Every structure is written in structure tokens, then in C-alpha cells.
Short mmCIF file of C-alpha atoms in Angstrom, two decimals:
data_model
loop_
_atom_site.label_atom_id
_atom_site.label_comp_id
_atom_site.label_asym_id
_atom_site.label_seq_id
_atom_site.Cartn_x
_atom_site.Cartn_y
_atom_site.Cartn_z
CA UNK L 1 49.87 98.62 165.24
CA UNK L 2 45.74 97.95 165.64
CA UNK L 3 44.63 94.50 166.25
CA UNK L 4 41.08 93.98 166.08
CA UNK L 5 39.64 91.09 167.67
CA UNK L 6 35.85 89.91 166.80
CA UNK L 7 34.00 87.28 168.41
CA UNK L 8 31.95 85.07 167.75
CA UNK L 9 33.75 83.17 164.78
CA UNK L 10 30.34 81.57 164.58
CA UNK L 11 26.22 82.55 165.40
CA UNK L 12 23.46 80.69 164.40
CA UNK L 13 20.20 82.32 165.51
CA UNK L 14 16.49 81.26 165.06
CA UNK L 15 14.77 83.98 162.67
CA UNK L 16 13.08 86.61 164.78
CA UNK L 17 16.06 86.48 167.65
CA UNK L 18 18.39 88.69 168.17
CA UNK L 19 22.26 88.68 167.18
CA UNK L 20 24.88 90.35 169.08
CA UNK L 21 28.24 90.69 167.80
CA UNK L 22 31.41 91.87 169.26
CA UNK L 23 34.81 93.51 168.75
CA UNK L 24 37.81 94.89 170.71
CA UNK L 25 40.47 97.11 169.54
CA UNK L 26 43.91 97.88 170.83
CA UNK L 27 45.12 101.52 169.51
CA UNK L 28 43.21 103.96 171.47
CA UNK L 29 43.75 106.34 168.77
CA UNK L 30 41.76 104.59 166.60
CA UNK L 31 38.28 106.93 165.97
CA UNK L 32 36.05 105.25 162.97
CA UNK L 33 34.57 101.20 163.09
CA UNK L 34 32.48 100.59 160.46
CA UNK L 35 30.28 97.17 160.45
CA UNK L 36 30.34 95.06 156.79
CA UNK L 37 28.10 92.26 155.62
CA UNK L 38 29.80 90.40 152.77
CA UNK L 39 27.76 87.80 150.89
CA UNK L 40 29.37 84.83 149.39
CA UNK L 41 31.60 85.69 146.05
CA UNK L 42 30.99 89.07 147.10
CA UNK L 43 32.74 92.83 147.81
CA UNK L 44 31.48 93.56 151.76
CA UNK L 45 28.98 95.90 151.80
CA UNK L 46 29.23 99.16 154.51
CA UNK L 47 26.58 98.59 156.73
CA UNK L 48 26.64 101.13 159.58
CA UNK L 49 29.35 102.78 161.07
CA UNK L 50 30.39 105.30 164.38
CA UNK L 51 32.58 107.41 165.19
CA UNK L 52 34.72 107.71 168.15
CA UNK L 53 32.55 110.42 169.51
CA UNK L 54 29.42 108.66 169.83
CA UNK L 55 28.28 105.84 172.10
CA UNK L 56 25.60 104.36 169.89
CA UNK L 57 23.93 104.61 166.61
CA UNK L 58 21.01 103.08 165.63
CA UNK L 59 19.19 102.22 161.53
CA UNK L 60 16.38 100.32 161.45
CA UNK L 61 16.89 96.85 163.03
CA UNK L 62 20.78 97.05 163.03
CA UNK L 63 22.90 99.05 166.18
CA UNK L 64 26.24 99.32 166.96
CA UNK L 65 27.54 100.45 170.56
CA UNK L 66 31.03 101.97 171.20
CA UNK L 67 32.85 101.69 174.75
CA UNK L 68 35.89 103.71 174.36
CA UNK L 69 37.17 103.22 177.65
CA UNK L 70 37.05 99.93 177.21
CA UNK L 71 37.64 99.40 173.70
CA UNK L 72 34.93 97.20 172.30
CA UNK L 73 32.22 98.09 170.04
CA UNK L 74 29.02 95.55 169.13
CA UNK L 75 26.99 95.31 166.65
CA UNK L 76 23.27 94.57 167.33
CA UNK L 77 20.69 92.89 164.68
CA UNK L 78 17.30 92.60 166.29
CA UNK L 79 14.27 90.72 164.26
CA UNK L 80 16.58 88.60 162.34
CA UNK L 81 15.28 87.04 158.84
CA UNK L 82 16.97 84.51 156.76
CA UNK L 83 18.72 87.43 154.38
CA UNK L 84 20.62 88.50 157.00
CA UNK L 85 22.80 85.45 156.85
CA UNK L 86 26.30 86.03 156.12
CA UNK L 87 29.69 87.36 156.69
CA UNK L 88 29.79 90.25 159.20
CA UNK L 89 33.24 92.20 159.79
CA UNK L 90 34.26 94.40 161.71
CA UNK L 91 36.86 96.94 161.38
CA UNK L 92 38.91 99.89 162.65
CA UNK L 93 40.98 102.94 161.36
CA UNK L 94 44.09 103.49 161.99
CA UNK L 95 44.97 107.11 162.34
CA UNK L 96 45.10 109.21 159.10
CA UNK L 97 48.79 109.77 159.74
CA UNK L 98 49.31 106.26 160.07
CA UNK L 99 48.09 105.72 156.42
CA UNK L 100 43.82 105.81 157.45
CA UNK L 101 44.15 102.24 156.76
CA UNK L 102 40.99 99.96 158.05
CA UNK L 103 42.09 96.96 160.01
CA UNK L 104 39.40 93.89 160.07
CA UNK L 105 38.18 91.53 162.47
CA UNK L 106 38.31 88.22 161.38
CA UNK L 107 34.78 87.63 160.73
CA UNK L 108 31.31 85.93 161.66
CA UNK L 109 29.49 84.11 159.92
CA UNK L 110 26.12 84.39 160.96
CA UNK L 111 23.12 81.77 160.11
CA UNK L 112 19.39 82.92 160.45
CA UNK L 113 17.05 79.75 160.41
CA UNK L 114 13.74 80.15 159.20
CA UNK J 1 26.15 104.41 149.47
CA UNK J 2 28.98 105.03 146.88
CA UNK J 3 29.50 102.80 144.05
CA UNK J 4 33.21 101.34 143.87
CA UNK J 5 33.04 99.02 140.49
CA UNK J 6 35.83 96.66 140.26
CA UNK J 7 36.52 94.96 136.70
CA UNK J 8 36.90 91.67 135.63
CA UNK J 9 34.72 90.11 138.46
CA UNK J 10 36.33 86.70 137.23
CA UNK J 11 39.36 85.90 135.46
CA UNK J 12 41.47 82.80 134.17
CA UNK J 13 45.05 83.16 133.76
CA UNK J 14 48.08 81.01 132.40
CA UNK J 15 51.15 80.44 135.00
CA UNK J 16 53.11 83.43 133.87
CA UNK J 17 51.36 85.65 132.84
CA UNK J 18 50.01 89.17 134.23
CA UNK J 19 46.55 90.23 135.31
CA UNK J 20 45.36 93.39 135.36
CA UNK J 21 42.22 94.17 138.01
CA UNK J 22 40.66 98.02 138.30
CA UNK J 23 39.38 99.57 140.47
CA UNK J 24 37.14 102.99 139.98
CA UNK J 25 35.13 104.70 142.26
CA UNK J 26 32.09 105.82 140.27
CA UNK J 27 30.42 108.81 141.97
CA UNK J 28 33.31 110.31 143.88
CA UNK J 29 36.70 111.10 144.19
CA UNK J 30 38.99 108.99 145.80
CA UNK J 31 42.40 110.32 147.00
CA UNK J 32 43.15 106.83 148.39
CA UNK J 33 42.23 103.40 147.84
CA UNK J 34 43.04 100.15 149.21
CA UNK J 35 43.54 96.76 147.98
CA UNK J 36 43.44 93.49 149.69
CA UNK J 37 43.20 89.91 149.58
CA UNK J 38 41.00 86.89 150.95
CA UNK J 39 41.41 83.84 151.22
CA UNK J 40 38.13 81.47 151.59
CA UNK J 41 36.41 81.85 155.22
CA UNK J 42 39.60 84.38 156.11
CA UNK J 43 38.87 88.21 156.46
CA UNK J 44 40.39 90.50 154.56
CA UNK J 45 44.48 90.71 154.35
CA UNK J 46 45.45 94.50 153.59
CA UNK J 47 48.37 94.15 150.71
CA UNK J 48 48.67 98.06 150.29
CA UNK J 49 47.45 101.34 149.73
CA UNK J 50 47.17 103.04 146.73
CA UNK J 51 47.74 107.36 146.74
CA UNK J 52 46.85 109.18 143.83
CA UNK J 53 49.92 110.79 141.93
CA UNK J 54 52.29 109.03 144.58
CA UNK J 55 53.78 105.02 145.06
CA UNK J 56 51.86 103.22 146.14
CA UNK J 57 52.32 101.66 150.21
CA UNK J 58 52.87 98.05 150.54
CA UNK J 59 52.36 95.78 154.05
CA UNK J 60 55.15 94.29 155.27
CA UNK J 61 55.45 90.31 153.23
CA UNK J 62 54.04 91.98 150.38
CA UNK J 63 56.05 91.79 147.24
CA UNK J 64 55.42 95.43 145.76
CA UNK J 65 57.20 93.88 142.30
CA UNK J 66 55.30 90.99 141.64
CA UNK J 67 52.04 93.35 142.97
CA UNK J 68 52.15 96.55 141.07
CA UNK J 69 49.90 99.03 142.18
CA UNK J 70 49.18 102.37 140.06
CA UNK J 71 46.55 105.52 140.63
CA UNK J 72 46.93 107.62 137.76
CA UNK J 73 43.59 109.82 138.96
CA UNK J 74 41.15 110.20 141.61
CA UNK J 75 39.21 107.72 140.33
CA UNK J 76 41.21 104.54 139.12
CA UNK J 77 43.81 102.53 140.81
CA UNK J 78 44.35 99.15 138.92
CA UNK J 79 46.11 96.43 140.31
CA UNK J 80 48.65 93.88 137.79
CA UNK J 81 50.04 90.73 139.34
CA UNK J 82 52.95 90.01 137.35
CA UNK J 83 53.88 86.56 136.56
CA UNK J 84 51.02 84.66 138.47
CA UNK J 85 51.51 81.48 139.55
CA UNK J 86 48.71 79.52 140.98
CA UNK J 87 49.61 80.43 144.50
CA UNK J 88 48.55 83.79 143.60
CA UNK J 89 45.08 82.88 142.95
CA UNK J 90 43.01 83.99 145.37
CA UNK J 91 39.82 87.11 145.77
CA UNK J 92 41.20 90.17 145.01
CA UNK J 93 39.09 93.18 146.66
CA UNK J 94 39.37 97.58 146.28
CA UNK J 95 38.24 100.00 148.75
CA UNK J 96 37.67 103.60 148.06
CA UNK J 97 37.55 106.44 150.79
CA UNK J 98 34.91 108.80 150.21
CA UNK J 99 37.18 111.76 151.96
CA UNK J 100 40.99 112.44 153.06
CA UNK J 101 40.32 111.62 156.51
CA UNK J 102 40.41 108.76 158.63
CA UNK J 103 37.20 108.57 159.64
CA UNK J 104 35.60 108.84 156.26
CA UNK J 105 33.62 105.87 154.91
CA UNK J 106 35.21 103.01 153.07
CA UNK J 107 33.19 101.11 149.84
CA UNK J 108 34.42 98.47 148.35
CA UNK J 109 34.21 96.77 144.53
CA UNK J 110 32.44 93.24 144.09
CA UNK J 111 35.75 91.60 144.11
CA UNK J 112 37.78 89.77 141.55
CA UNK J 113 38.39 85.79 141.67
CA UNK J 114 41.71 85.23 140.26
CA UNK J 115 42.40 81.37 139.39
CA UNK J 116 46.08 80.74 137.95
CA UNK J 117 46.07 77.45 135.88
#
């Protein structure tokens, strides 16, 4: 089945850097990774997303990159405040006739300081 | 975005007893919705998926008796965990697909912290 891997477990960033964090998938087949922020006590929250057929997609100050080839997608936060802190997971679907089902990263837990 | 409410946000239960937690997706219809569990600074552990009209399909080490799972319509799933013990307690968490397909968006509910005394 998918395994996602997500890297780093960690990130502490100085506000106005930049944070880049990264994923890898293993089921090829695999065409939707959405990005979540999840706030302590908190559902995660959907914060951008791509599809398989697209390389990158951009909102605001966030971006996420697909390499299919290579299987890894990153997400991109430029201009980083202090609410941006939190939980950030990745995921990716498993085929719809597999059950649709989105598999997670295990998480980072990114720390803006002001 | 969509709006998946999840209801109680908190609860307190005996050893023993069941706990009901729902699920609804406000502004859409959901064919499928997911559950899933976290533990603290863990991601997300899938338990099952929940199909409207249809059982309900459990991950493998997931007791589907003591973790029943029902969608009666396309817009409420509600999970009961029968005869908690305090190893159940843990943050409970829905997801709602906007669409059928795989590569639909996924919301999720604010979560529900279950603590079995």
C-alpha cells in the first residue's frame, strides 16, 4: 500500500525566512497530495493541494511542487510570521478503487520566531 | 472551504461505557467519510472508512466491534466506541470528501478528545 514519508520531523525558522517542507510517496498511482496545518487541540485544516497533473501551484505565500518521476512533493512557505507555527501534514490518495483513502506523513512541527 | 462539524468537541466517559462522536458535513454531500485517530505529537492513524448506505471499512488492527461506524445519509456518519476503557482515550478526528473521486478535497471536523476515567 502508500507510504508517505515527510521530513523534517522538526523546523524552526526566524520570522520572515523561508520554510521548505518535504514528502515522498511510494504508489505511483497515487494522483491528489493535499498540504494540512493543524493547530494544537485542533481538526487539520486543508491548506493547498495538487493534483498529479500539475508541477506546481502557488496561493499567496504558500507553494507546493510535485515531481512525479521522482515522487516527492514540497511544500513552500515564504515570509513566515509567528501564526504560521504549527503542525503541517502531508498526505496522499490512494486510488479511488483502493477505497480514495488519504495516507499522512507523519508531521512537522514548524516554529516561527518573532 | 467546506465546513465538516464534529460534535462533542470534548467528552468524559466512565470505563464501560459507550461514546457516541458525529460527524456531519454541513454544506455538502458526502458519499464517504473517514475517521481516524491521534495520538499526541503522532499524525493521523486511519481506523476506517465510512460509505453511505453500506458497512463501513475497517484498517487492519482495528476492532470494527468495539468501533462501530454508521452513515445513515450523505451527511452524518457517527462514530460509538463501545465499552471504553481508558486505553481508548485518545483524539478522535472525521474527514468528509467533497466528491466520489479520489482526487477530491478532504475537510475535516475540529476533533473530539475522548478521556476514559
Amino acid at each position: 500500500g502508500e507510504n508517505v514519508e515527510q521530513h523534517p520531523s522538526t523546523l524552526s525558522v526566524q520570522e520572515g525566512d523561508s520554510a521548505v517542507i518535504k514528502c515522498t510517496y511510494s504508489d505511483s498511482a497515487s494522483n491528489y497530495f493535499p498540504w494540512y496545518k493543524q493547530e494544537l487541540g485542533k481538526g487539520p485544516q486543508l491548506i493547498i493541494d495538487i493534483r498529479s497533473n500539475v508541477g506546481e501551484k502557488k496561493d499567496q505565500r504558500i507553494a507546493v511542487t510535485l515531481n512525479k518521476t521522482a515522487k516527492h512533493f514540497s511544500l513552500h512557505i515564504t515570509e513566515t510570521q509567528p501564526e504560521d507555527s504549527a503542525v503541517y501534514f502531508c498526505a496522499a490518495t490512494v486510488p479511488y478503487n483502493q477505497g480514495g483513502k488519504l495516507i499522512f506523513g507523519q508531521g512537522t512541527e514548524l516554529s516561527v520566531k518573532p | 472551504g467546506a465546513v465538516v462539524s464534529q460534535h462533542p468537541s470534548r467528552v468524559i466517559c466512565k470505563s464501560g461505557t459507550s461514546v457516541k462522536i458525529e460527524c456531519r458535513s454541513l454544506d455538502f454531500q458526502a458519499t464517504t467519510m473517514f475517521w481516524y485517530r491521534q495520538f499526541p505529537k503522532k499524525s493521523l492513524m486511519l481506523m476506517a472508512t465510512s460509505n453511505e448506505g453500506s458497512k463501513a471499512t475497517y484498517e487492519q488492527g482495528v476492532e470494527k466491534d468495539k468501533f462501530l461506524i454508521n452513515h445513515a445519509s450523505l451527511t452524518l456518519s457517527t462514530l460509538t466506541v463501545t465499552s471504553a476503557h481508558p486505553e481508548d482515550s485518545s483524539f478522535y478526528i472525521c474527514s468528509a470528501r467533497r466528491g466520489g473521486g479520489g482526487d477530491t478535497e478532504a475537510f475535516f471536523g475540529q476533533g473530539t478528545r475522548l478521556t476514559v476515567v
